[in-house]
């Protein structure tokens, strides 16, 4: 069934940043490792470590306690944060509105980069991390 993404939810370090988000990308893939031995006539691979990728495009906000102040603090302090994402902010977590969670740090935050007359925008890259207590694994919750 085709769905239109209208009100996705993203929280970083407990702060809902949905009102600034224009696009979210969350991916899960596997690294691959070669698996071949003498006598094989076909190269094969096996799954290796999981790779979580996450980024968001945002409308920039330089106001007091705005998005810039929040993100700058996370980057400057190298904060490892819980990230939560789900397709619909307005609905509870369920089988049709799963919530994805993992721990990450903001590894890329271009503060400025727009031209004269352009709307101020930015983006963030969230890189999985472990802090000695929490693991970076991506979890999917439906209740």
mmCIF file of N, CA and C in Angstrom:
data_model
loop_
_atom_site.group_PDB
_atom_site.id
_atom_site.type_symbol
_atom_site.label_atom_id
_atom_site.label_comp_id
_atom_site.label_asym_id
_atom_site.label_seq_id
_atom_site.Cartn_x
_atom_site.Cartn_y
_atom_site.Cartn_z
ATOM 1 N N UNK A 1 0.845 -1.173 0.000
ATOM 2 C CA UNK A 1 0.000 0.000 0.000
ATOM 3 C C UNK A 1 0.897 1.246 0.000
ATOM 4 N N UNK A 2 0.631 2.159 -0.883
ATOM 5 C CA UNK A 2 1.389 3.405 -0.970
ATOM 6 C C UNK A 2 1.012 4.318 0.191
ATOM 7 N N UNK A 3 2.035 4.909 0.797
ATOM 8 C CA UNK A 3 1.791 5.852 1.892
ATOM 9 C C UNK A 3 2.499 7.159 1.587
ATOM 10 N N UNK A 4 1.873 8.241 1.982
ATOM 11 C CA UNK A 4 2.455 9.567 1.828
ATOM 12 C C UNK A 4 3.001 9.989 3.183
ATOM 13 N N UNK A 5 4.271 10.332 3.214
ATOM 14 C CA UNK A 5 4.908 10.754 4.455
ATOM 15 C C UNK A 5 4.573 12.222 4.703
ATOM 16 N N UNK A 6 3.791 12.485 5.764
ATOM 17 C CA UNK A 6 3.357 13.851 6.056
ATOM 18 C C UNK A 6 3.799 14.343 7.425
ATOM 19 N N UNK A 7 3.863 13.454 8.394
ATOM 20 C CA UNK A 7 4.148 13.903 9.761
ATOM 21 C C UNK A 7 5.078 12.934 10.482
ATOM 22 N N UNK A 8 6.193 12.617 9.842
ATOM 23 C CA UNK A 8 7.152 11.704 10.462
ATOM 24 C C UNK A 8 7.682 12.297 11.763
ATOM 25 N N UNK A 9 8.082 11.418 12.652
ATOM 26 C CA UNK A 9 8.590 11.812 13.961
ATOM 27 C C UNK A 9 10.076 11.512 14.056
ATOM 28 N N UNK A 10 10.854 12.469 14.566
ATOM 29 C CA UNK A 10 12.252 12.231 14.890
ATOM 30 C C UNK A 10 12.574 12.981 16.177
ATOM 31 N N UNK A 11 13.179 12.251 17.085
ATOM 32 C CA UNK A 11 13.613 12.809 18.352
ATOM 33 C C UNK A 11 15.098 12.501 18.500
ATOM 34 N N UNK A 12 15.874 13.508 18.897
ATOM 35 C CA UNK A 12 17.311 13.347 19.135
ATOM 36 C C UNK A 12 17.597 13.835 20.546
ATOM 37 N N UNK A 13 18.160 12.952 21.352
ATOM 38 C CA UNK A 13 18.487 13.288 22.738
ATOM 39 C C UNK A 13 17.254 13.783 23.497
ATOM 40 N N UNK A 14 16.106 13.193 23.198
ATOM 41 C CA UNK A 14 14.863 13.536 23.874
ATOM 42 C C UNK A 14 14.148 14.769 23.353
ATOM 43 N N UNK A 15 14.707 15.421 22.332
ATOM 44 C CA UNK A 15 14.085 16.635 21.783
ATOM 45 C C UNK A 15 13.427 16.326 20.443
ATOM 46 N N UNK A 16 12.154 16.634 20.363
ATOM 47 C CA UNK A 16 11.387 16.485 19.123
ATOM 48 C C UNK A 16 11.822 17.597 18.171
ATOM 49 N N UNK A 17 12.398 17.223 17.023
ATOM 50 C CA UNK A 17 12.832 18.230 16.049
ATOM 51 C C UNK A 17 11.979 18.196 14.779
ATOM 52 N N UNK A 18 10.803 17.580 14.872
ATOM 53 C CA UNK A 18 9.927 17.403 13.706
ATOM 54 C C UNK A 18 9.540 18.701 13.012
ATOM 55 N N UNK A 19 9.321 19.753 13.771
ATOM 56 C CA UNK A 19 8.862 21.005 13.177
ATOM 57 C C UNK A 19 9.894 21.625 12.244
ATOM 58 N N UNK A 20 11.156 21.184 12.340
ATOM 59 C CA UNK A 20 12.214 21.709 11.478
ATOM 60 C C UNK A 20 12.562 20.772 10.324
ATOM 61 N N UNK A 21 12.128 19.526 10.405
ATOM 62 C CA UNK A 21 12.544 18.503 9.441
ATOM 63 C C UNK A 21 11.780 18.591 8.129
ATOM 64 N N UNK A 22 12.519 18.533 7.018
ATOM 65 C CA UNK A 22 11.892 18.480 5.694
ATOM 66 C C UNK A 22 12.069 17.110 5.041
ATOM 67 N N UNK A 23 13.037 16.321 5.520
ATOM 68 C CA UNK A 23 13.248 14.972 4.987
ATOM 69 C C UNK A 23 14.063 14.154 5.984
ATOM 70 N N UNK A 24 13.746 12.870 6.064
ATOM 71 C CA UNK A 24 14.483 11.937 6.928
ATOM 72 C C UNK A 24 14.881 10.733 6.093
ATOM 73 N N UNK A 25 16.096 10.261 6.306
ATOM 74 C CA UNK A 25 16.542 9.016 5.678
ATOM 75 C C UNK A 25 17.061 8.105 6.783
ATOM 76 N N UNK A 26 16.536 6.889 6.851
ATOM 77 C CA UNK A 26 16.998 5.881 7.796
ATOM 78 C C UNK A 26 17.189 4.596 7.020
ATOM 79 N N UNK A 27 18.370 4.024 7.116
ATOM 80 C CA UNK A 27 18.648 2.796 6.371
ATOM 81 C C UNK A 27 19.365 1.760 7.227
ATOM 82 N N UNK A 28 19.190 0.516 6.862
ATOM 83 C CA UNK A 28 19.872 -0.595 7.504
ATOM 84 C C UNK A 28 20.385 -1.515 6.410
ATOM 85 N N UNK A 29 21.664 -1.799 6.449
ATOM 86 C CA UNK A 29 22.256 -2.688 5.449
ATOM 87 C C UNK A 29 23.291 -3.579 6.133
ATOM 88 N N UNK A 30 23.846 -4.480 5.364
ATOM 89 C CA UNK A 30 24.890 -5.364 5.862
ATOM 90 C C UNK A 30 26.165 -5.147 5.079
ATOM 91 N N UNK A 31 27.288 -5.074 5.782
ATOM 92 C CA UNK A 31 28.561 -5.168 5.084
ATOM 93 C C UNK A 31 28.648 -6.588 4.544
ATOM 94 N N UNK A 32 29.416 -6.783 3.506
ATOM 95 C CA UNK A 32 29.580 -8.135 2.983
ATOM 96 C C UNK A 32 31.040 -8.552 3.070
ATOM 97 N N UNK A 33 31.234 -9.838 3.272
ATOM 98 C CA UNK A 33 32.560 -10.416 3.343
ATOM 99 C C UNK A 33 32.652 -11.524 2.299
ATOM 100 N N UNK A 34 33.776 -11.559 1.597
ATOM 101 C CA UNK A 34 33.959 -12.621 0.609
ATOM 102 C C UNK A 34 33.982 -13.974 1.295
ATOM 103 N N UNK A 35 33.404 -14.936 0.637
ATOM 104 C CA UNK A 35 33.362 -16.301 1.162
ATOM 105 C C UNK A 35 33.676 -17.249 0.020
ATOM 106 N N UNK A 36 34.958 -17.490 -0.208
ATOM 107 C CA UNK A 36 35.350 -18.391 -1.291
ATOM 108 C C UNK A 36 36.576 -19.175 -0.864
ATOM 109 N N UNK A 37 36.645 -20.359 -1.382
ATOM 110 C CA UNK A 37 37.776 -21.234 -1.083
ATOM 111 C C UNK A 37 38.267 -21.866 -2.378
ATOM 112 N N UNK A 38 39.413 -22.464 -2.284
ATOM 113 C CA UNK A 38 39.957 -23.157 -3.461
ATOM 114 C C UNK A 38 38.938 -24.165 -3.966
ATOM 115 N N UNK A 39 38.777 -24.214 -5.235
ATOM 116 C CA UNK A 39 37.827 -25.140 -5.846
ATOM 117 C C UNK A 39 36.496 -24.497 -6.185
ATOM 118 N N UNK A 40 36.193 -23.337 -5.599
ATOM 119 C CA UNK A 40 34.952 -22.643 -5.937
ATOM 120 C C UNK A 40 35.079 -22.062 -7.334
ATOM 121 N N UNK A 41 33.988 -22.067 -8.084
ATOM 122 C CA UNK A 41 34.011 -21.423 -9.391
ATOM 123 C C UNK A 41 33.108 -20.197 -9.443
ATOM 124 N N UNK A 42 32.518 -19.853 -8.292
ATOM 125 C CA UNK A 42 31.672 -18.671 -8.196
ATOM 126 C C UNK A 42 32.023 -17.909 -6.915
ATOM 127 N N UNK A 43 32.239 -16.624 -7.060
ATOM 128 C CA UNK A 43 32.495 -15.792 -5.885
ATOM 129 C C UNK A 43 31.202 -15.614 -5.109
ATOM 130 N N UNK A 44 31.273 -15.795 -3.811
ATOM 131 C CA UNK A 44 30.104 -15.611 -2.965
ATOM 132 C C UNK A 44 30.482 -14.706 -1.803
ATOM 133 N N UNK A 45 29.464 -14.203 -1.152
ATOM 134 C CA UNK A 45 29.683 -13.345 -0.007
ATOM 135 C C UNK A 45 28.753 -13.748 1.120
ATOM 136 N N UNK A 46 29.126 -13.384 2.334
ATOM 137 C CA UNK A 46 28.291 -13.616 3.500
ATOM 138 C C UNK A 46 28.060 -12.269 4.188
ATOM 139 N N UNK A 47 26.948 -12.160 4.930
ATOM 140 C CA UNK A 47 26.705 -10.886 5.615
ATOM 141 C C UNK A 47 27.692 -10.672 6.751
ATOM 142 N N UNK A 48 28.130 -9.434 6.884
ATOM 143 C CA UNK A 48 29.033 -9.054 7.965
ATOM 144 C C UNK A 48 28.311 -8.172 8.962
ATOM 145 N N UNK A 49 28.948 -7.112 9.379
ATOM 146 C CA UNK A 49 28.359 -6.199 10.351
ATOM 147 C C UNK A 49 27.206 -5.404 9.750
ATOM 148 N N UNK A 50 26.237 -5.069 10.588
ATOM 149 C CA UNK A 50 25.131 -4.220 10.145
ATOM 150 C C UNK A 50 25.609 -2.777 10.052
ATOM 151 N N UNK A 51 25.025 -2.031 9.129
ATOM 152 C CA UNK A 51 25.353 -0.618 8.947
ATOM 153 C C UNK A 51 24.053 0.177 9.044
ATOM 154 N N UNK A 52 24.002 1.095 10.009
ATOM 155 C CA UNK A 52 22.856 1.986 10.167
ATOM 156 C C UNK A 52 23.246 3.322 9.557
ATOM 157 N N UNK A 53 22.391 3.852 8.696
ATOM 158 C CA UNK A 53 22.639 5.184 8.137
ATOM 159 C C UNK A 53 21.415 6.055 8.429
ATOM 160 N N UNK A 54 21.682 7.300 8.830
ATOM 161 C CA UNK A 54 20.579 8.187 9.165
ATOM 162 C C UNK A 54 20.983 9.629 8.907
ATOM 163 N N UNK A 55 20.097 10.360 8.261
ATOM 164 C CA UNK A 55 20.322 11.786 8.041
ATOM 165 C C UNK A 55 18.974 12.493 8.003
ATOM 166 N N UNK A 56 19.039 13.795 8.201
ATOM 167 C CA UNK A 56 17.828 14.601 8.144
ATOM 168 C C UNK A 56 18.151 15.950 7.524
ATOM 169 N N UNK A 57 17.250 16.429 6.699
ATOM 170 C CA UNK A 57 17.323 17.786 6.150
ATOM 171 C C UNK A 57 16.388 18.650 6.988
ATOM 172 N N UNK A 58 16.854 19.853 7.310
ATOM 173 C CA UNK A 58 16.105 20.700 8.235
ATOM 174 C C UNK A 58 16.080 22.151 7.802
ATOM 175 N N UNK A 59 15.049 22.862 8.258
ATOM 176 C CA UNK A 59 15.011 24.308 8.136
ATOM 177 C C UNK A 59 15.782 24.855 9.333
ATOM 178 N N UNK A 60 16.765 25.688 9.083
ATOM 179 C CA UNK A 60 17.630 26.198 10.141
ATOM 180 C C UNK A 60 16.884 27.202 11.019
ATOM 181 N N UNK A 61 17.257 27.273 12.286
ATOM 182 C CA UNK A 61 16.637 28.190 13.239
ATOM 183 C C UNK A 61 17.726 28.685 14.185
ATOM 184 N N UNK A 62 18.076 29.973 14.075
ATOM 185 C CA UNK A 62 19.129 30.562 14.895
ATOM 186 C C UNK A 62 18.581 31.283 16.126
ATOM 187 N N UNK A 63 17.285 31.146 16.423
ATOM 188 C CA UNK A 63 16.707 31.837 17.582
ATOM 189 C C UNK A 63 17.234 31.240 18.885
ATOM 190 N N UNK A 64 17.017 31.969 19.982
ATOM 191 C CA UNK A 64 17.432 31.485 21.291
ATOM 192 C C UNK A 64 16.743 30.160 21.571
ATOM 193 N N UNK A 65 17.506 29.157 21.975
ATOM 194 C CA UNK A 65 17.026 27.798 22.223
ATOM 195 C C UNK A 65 16.494 27.137 20.949
ATOM 196 N N UNK A 66 16.908 27.665 19.794
ATOM 197 C CA UNK A 66 16.478 27.109 18.514
ATOM 198 C C UNK A 66 17.298 25.894 18.101
ATOM 199 N N UNK A 67 17.051 25.437 16.910
ATOM 200 C CA UNK A 67 17.688 24.235 16.382
ATOM 201 C C UNK A 67 19.211 24.352 16.364
ATOM 202 N N UNK A 68 19.738 25.496 15.932
ATOM 203 C CA UNK A 68 21.190 25.657 15.866
ATOM 204 C C UNK A 68 21.830 25.514 17.243
ATOM 205 N N UNK A 69 21.262 26.161 18.229
ATOM 206 C CA UNK A 69 21.822 26.073 19.587
ATOM 207 C C UNK A 69 21.832 24.618 20.062
ATOM 208 N N UNK A 70 20.748 23.901 19.807
ATOM 209 C CA UNK A 70 20.625 22.496 20.201
ATOM 210 C C UNK A 70 21.657 21.626 19.485
ATOM 211 N N UNK A 71 21.702 21.717 18.146
ATOM 212 C CA UNK A 71 22.623 20.871 17.375
ATOM 213 C C UNK A 71 24.079 21.232 17.631
ATOM 214 N N UNK A 72 24.382 22.517 17.725
ATOM 215 C CA UNK A 72 25.751 22.940 18.011
ATOM 216 C C UNK A 72 26.226 22.328 19.330
ATOM 217 N N UNK A 73 25.356 22.340 20.330
ATOM 218 C CA UNK A 73 25.697 21.746 21.625
ATOM 219 C C UNK A 73 25.984 20.254 21.522
ATOM 220 N N UNK A 74 25.160 19.536 20.759
ATOM 221 C CA UNK A 74 25.385 18.092 20.595
ATOM 222 C C UNK A 74 26.712 17.801 19.910
ATOM 223 N N UNK A 75 27.017 18.565 18.861
ATOM 224 C CA UNK A 75 28.270 18.353 18.127
ATOM 225 C C UNK A 75 29.457 18.768 18.979
ATOM 226 N N UNK A 76 29.378 19.957 19.564
ATOM 227 C CA UNK A 76 30.490 20.496 20.345
ATOM 228 C C UNK A 76 30.831 19.613 21.547
ATOM 229 N N UNK A 77 29.798 19.061 22.196
ATOM 230 C CA UNK A 77 30.001 18.211 23.372
ATOM 231 C C UNK A 77 30.190 16.734 23.010
ATOM 232 N N UNK A 78 30.093 16.415 21.719
ATOM 233 C CA UNK A 78 30.222 15.032 21.226
ATOM 234 C C UNK A 78 29.249 14.103 21.961
ATOM 235 N N UNK A 79 28.021 14.560 22.087
ATOM 236 C CA UNK A 79 26.989 13.852 22.832
ATOM 237 C C UNK A 79 26.484 12.630 22.068
ATOM 238 N N UNK A 80 26.459 11.495 22.759
ATOM 239 C CA UNK A 80 25.820 10.297 22.207
ATOM 240 C C UNK A 80 24.375 10.324 22.683
ATOM 241 N N UNK A 81 23.455 10.314 21.737
ATOM 242 C CA UNK A 81 22.040 10.519 22.022
ATOM 243 C C UNK A 81 21.204 9.358 21.541
ATOM 244 N N UNK A 82 20.067 9.166 22.197
ATOM 245 C CA UNK A 82 19.097 8.228 21.653
ATOM 246 C C UNK A 82 18.359 8.932 20.519
ATOM 247 N N UNK A 83 18.196 8.229 19.403
ATOM 248 C CA UNK A 83 17.458 8.729 18.256
ATOM 249 C C UNK A 83 16.225 7.848 18.105
ATOM 250 N N UNK A 84 15.061 8.463 17.947
ATOM 251 C CA UNK A 84 13.815 7.734 17.727
ATOM 252 C C UNK A 84 13.143 8.289 16.483
ATOM 253 N N UNK A 85 12.705 7.382 15.614
ATOM 254 C CA UNK A 85 12.072 7.769 14.354
ATOM 255 C C UNK A 85 10.862 6.870 14.132
ATOM 256 N N UNK A 86 9.771 7.471 13.684
ATOM 257 C CA UNK A 86 8.615 6.678 13.262
ATOM 258 C C UNK A 86 7.907 7.414 12.126
ATOM 259 N N UNK A 87 7.151 6.695 11.320
ATOM 260 C CA UNK A 87 6.515 7.307 10.147
ATOM 261 C C UNK A 87 5.475 8.377 10.463
ATOM 262 N N UNK A 88 4.741 8.216 11.590
ATOM 263 C CA UNK A 88 3.648 9.143 11.887
ATOM 264 C C UNK A 88 3.756 9.634 13.330
ATOM 265 N N UNK A 89 4.013 10.912 13.477
ATOM 266 C CA UNK A 89 4.096 11.517 14.810
ATOM 267 C C UNK A 89 2.745 11.488 15.510
ATOM 268 N N UNK A 90 1.678 11.698 14.747
ATOM 269 C CA UNK A 90 0.340 11.857 15.311
ATOM 270 C C UNK A 90 -0.294 10.544 15.769
ATOM 271 N N UNK A 91 0.360 9.413 15.515
ATOM 272 C CA UNK A 91 -0.205 8.118 15.913
ATOM 273 C C UNK A 91 0.723 7.423 16.905
ATOM 274 N N UNK A 92 0.136 6.598 17.751
ATOM 275 C CA UNK A 92 0.925 5.841 18.718
ATOM 276 C C UNK A 92 1.741 4.776 17.996
ATOM 277 N N UNK A 93 2.781 4.316 18.660
ATOM 278 C CA UNK A 93 3.605 3.247 18.112
ATOM 279 C C UNK A 93 2.747 1.993 17.994
ATOM 280 N N UNK A 94 2.763 1.370 16.816
ATOM 281 C CA UNK A 94 1.951 0.185 16.562
ATOM 282 C C UNK A 94 2.576 -0.600 15.411
ATOM 283 N N UNK A 95 1.947 -1.708 15.046
ATOM 284 C CA UNK A 95 2.444 -2.518 13.934
ATOM 285 C C UNK A 95 2.470 -1.717 12.636
ATOM 286 N N UNK A 96 1.546 -0.774 12.484
ATOM 287 C CA UNK A 96 1.508 0.036 11.264
ATOM 288 C C UNK A 96 2.226 1.385 11.432
ATOM 289 N N UNK A 97 2.805 1.620 12.607
ATOM 290 C CA UNK A 97 3.567 2.844 12.875
ATOM 291 C C UNK A 97 4.753 2.493 13.785
ATOM 292 N N UNK A 98 5.669 1.656 13.274
ATOM 293 C CA UNK A 98 6.778 1.197 14.112
ATOM 294 C C UNK A 98 7.735 2.332 14.463
ATOM 295 N N UNK A 99 8.333 2.205 15.624
ATOM 296 C CA UNK A 99 9.348 3.178 16.033
ATOM 297 C C UNK A 99 10.721 2.516 15.955
ATOM 298 N N UNK A 100 11.653 3.212 15.333
ATOM 299 C CA UNK A 100 13.026 2.748 15.201
ATOM 300 C C UNK A 100 13.886 3.571 16.143
ATOM 301 N N UNK A 101 14.730 2.903 16.922
ATOM 302 C CA UNK A 101 15.566 3.585 17.904
ATOM 303 C C UNK A 101 17.000 3.088 17.816
ATOM 304 N N UNK A 102 17.938 3.999 18.061
ATOM 305 C CA UNK A 102 19.346 3.640 18.158
ATOM 306 C C UNK A 102 20.083 4.788 18.829
ATOM 307 N N UNK A 103 21.317 4.536 19.202
ATOM 308 C CA UNK A 103 22.155 5.569 19.810
ATOM 309 C C UNK A 103 23.151 6.067 18.774
ATOM 310 N N UNK A 104 23.344 7.386 18.751
ATOM 311 C CA UNK A 104 24.181 7.991 17.722
ATOM 312 C C UNK A 104 24.730 9.326 18.196
ATOM 313 N N UNK A 105 25.669 9.848 17.428
ATOM 314 C CA UNK A 105 26.142 11.213 17.631
ATOM 315 C C UNK A 105 25.992 11.962 16.316
ATOM 316 N N UNK A 106 25.890 13.275 16.390
ATOM 317 C CA UNK A 106 25.796 14.096 15.181
ATOM 318 C C UNK A 106 27.215 14.218 14.632
ATOM 319 N N UNK A 107 27.479 13.525 13.525
ATOM 320 C CA UNK A 107 28.834 13.506 12.963
ATOM 321 C C UNK A 107 29.043 14.586 11.903
ATOM 322 N N UNK A 108 27.955 15.140 11.390
ATOM 323 C CA UNK A 108 28.083 16.186 10.376
ATOM 324 C C UNK A 108 26.947 17.180 10.547
ATOM 325 N N UNK A 109 27.306 18.454 10.648
ATOM 326 C CA UNK A 109 26.330 19.523 10.815
ATOM 327 C C UNK A 109 26.847 20.781 10.131
ATOM 328 N N UNK A 110 26.527 20.974 8.839
ATOM 329 C CA UNK A 110 26.910 22.217 8.159
ATOM 330 C C UNK A 110 25.991 23.356 8.633
ATOM 331 N N UNK A 111 26.549 24.256 9.407
ATOM 332 C CA UNK A 111 25.756 25.299 10.058
ATOM 333 C C UNK A 111 25.164 26.277 9.052
ATOM 334 N N UNK A 112 25.973 26.765 8.134
ATOM 335 C CA UNK A 112 25.531 27.704 7.110
ATOM 336 C C UNK A 112 25.965 27.202 5.745
ATOM 337 N N UNK A 113 25.194 27.525 4.734
ATOM 338 C CA UNK A 113 25.585 27.125 3.393
ATOM 339 C C UNK A 113 24.586 27.556 2.338
ATOM 340 N N UNK A 114 23.858 28.606 2.623
ATOM 341 C CA UNK A 114 22.832 29.067 1.704
ATOM 342 C C UNK A 114 23.235 30.391 1.074
ATOM 343 N N UNK A 115 22.612 30.705 -0.065
ATOM 344 C CA UNK A 115 22.917 31.933 -0.783
ATOM 345 C C UNK A 115 21.971 33.066 -0.417
ATOM 346 N N UNK A 116 22.247 34.230 -0.965
ATOM 347 C CA UNK A 116 21.421 35.406 -0.748
ATOM 348 C C UNK A 116 19.990 35.114 -1.189
ATOM 349 N N UNK A 117 19.066 35.395 -0.319
ATOM 350 C CA UNK A 117 17.657 35.208 -0.635
ATOM 351 C C UNK A 117 17.159 33.785 -0.446
ATOM 352 N N UNK A 118 18.055 32.851 -0.112
ATOM 353 C CA UNK A 118 17.644 31.457 0.099
ATOM 354 C C UNK A 118 17.125 31.253 1.516
ATOM 355 N N UNK A 119 16.231 30.317 1.642
ATOM 356 C CA UNK A 119 15.777 29.907 2.968
ATOM 357 C C UNK A 119 16.952 29.233 3.673
ATOM 358 N N UNK A 120 17.159 29.541 4.951
ATOM 359 C CA UNK A 120 18.257 28.945 5.713
ATOM 360 C C UNK A 120 17.922 27.486 6.014
ATOM 361 N N UNK A 121 18.724 26.585 5.479
ATOM 362 C CA UNK A 121 18.527 25.152 5.698
ATOM 363 C C UNK A 121 19.835 24.529 6.154
ATOM 364 N N UNK A 122 19.739 23.340 6.672
ATOM 365 C CA UNK A 122 20.914 22.578 7.082
ATOM 366 C C UNK A 122 20.571 21.100 6.998
ATOM 367 N N UNK A 123 21.495 20.274 7.401
ATOM 368 C CA UNK A 123 21.266 18.836 7.454
ATOM 369 C C UNK A 123 22.116 18.278 8.581
ATOM 370 N N UNK A 124 21.776 17.093 9.020
ATOM 371 C CA UNK A 124 22.601 16.403 10.002
ATOM 372 C C UNK A 124 22.797 14.968 9.569
ATOM 373 N N UNK A 125 23.925 14.421 9.928
ATOM 374 C CA UNK A 125 24.186 13.002 9.777
ATOM 375 C C UNK A 125 24.328 12.435 11.173
ATOM 376 N N UNK A 126 23.559 11.400 11.455
ATOM 377 C CA UNK A 126 23.590 10.741 12.756
ATOM 378 C C UNK A 126 24.327 9.414 12.604
ATOM 379 N N UNK A 127 25.454 9.288 13.280
ATOM 380 C CA UNK A 127 26.313 8.109 13.153
ATOM 381 C C UNK A 127 26.175 7.243 14.399
ATOM 382 N N UNK A 128 25.855 5.953 14.219
ATOM 383 C CA UNK A 128 25.681 5.059 15.367
ATOM 384 C C UNK A 128 26.919 5.045 16.266
ATOM 385 N N UNK A 129 26.673 4.949 17.574
ATOM 386 C CA UNK A 129 27.769 4.955 18.542
ATOM 387 C C UNK A 129 27.361 4.169 19.779
ATOM 388 N N UNK A 130 28.360 3.715 20.504
ATOM 389 C CA UNK A 130 28.096 3.112 21.805
ATOM 390 C C UNK A 130 28.840 3.919 22.848
ATOM 391 N N UNK A 131 28.244 4.001 24.021
ATOM 392 C CA UNK A 131 28.824 4.842 25.065
ATOM 393 C C UNK A 131 29.251 4.052 26.287
ATOM 394 N N UNK A 132 29.390 2.744 26.167
ATOM 395 C CA UNK A 132 29.762 1.909 27.295
ATOM 396 C C UNK A 132 28.564 1.339 28.028
ATOM 397 N N UNK A 133 27.407 1.955 27.836
ATOM 398 C CA UNK A 133 26.179 1.476 28.472
ATOM 399 C C UNK A 133 25.182 1.022 27.413
ATOM 400 N N UNK A 134 24.958 1.875 26.427
ATOM 401 C CA UNK A 134 23.983 1.609 25.382
ATOM 402 C C UNK A 134 24.675 1.108 24.119
ATOM 403 N N UNK A 135 24.008 0.234 23.393
ATOM 404 C CA UNK A 135 24.555 -0.267 22.142
ATOM 405 C C UNK A 135 23.962 0.513 20.984
ATOM 406 N N UNK A 136 24.660 0.561 19.851
ATOM 407 C CA UNK A 136 24.154 1.322 18.711
ATOM 408 C C UNK A 136 23.145 0.553 17.861
ATOM 409 N N UNK A 137 22.761 -0.653 18.250
ATOM 410 C CA UNK A 137 21.877 -1.473 17.426
ATOM 411 C C UNK A 137 20.550 -0.777 17.141
ATOM 412 N N UNK A 138 20.058 -0.955 15.933
ATOM 413 C CA UNK A 138 18.758 -0.423 15.540
ATOM 414 C C UNK A 138 17.686 -1.380 16.035
ATOM 415 N N UNK A 139 16.738 -0.835 16.791
ATOM 416 C CA UNK A 139 15.615 -1.657 17.257
ATOM 417 C C UNK A 139 14.339 -1.151 16.616
ATOM 418 N N UNK A 140 13.406 -2.068 16.432
ATOM 419 C CA UNK A 140 12.090 -1.751 15.849
ATOM 420 C C UNK A 140 11.034 -2.161 16.854
ATOM 421 N N UNK A 141 10.256 -1.178 17.332
ATOM 422 C CA UNK A 141 9.237 -1.420 18.348
ATOM 423 C C UNK A 141 7.864 -1.212 17.739
ATOM 424 N N UNK A 142 6.929 -2.087 18.069
ATOM 425 C CA UNK A 142 5.565 -1.952 17.540
ATOM 426 C C UNK A 142 4.518 -1.810 18.645
ATOM 427 N N UNK A 143 4.960 -1.629 19.861
ATOM 428 C CA UNK A 143 3.991 -1.413 20.955
ATOM 429 C C UNK A 143 4.605 -0.562 22.050
#
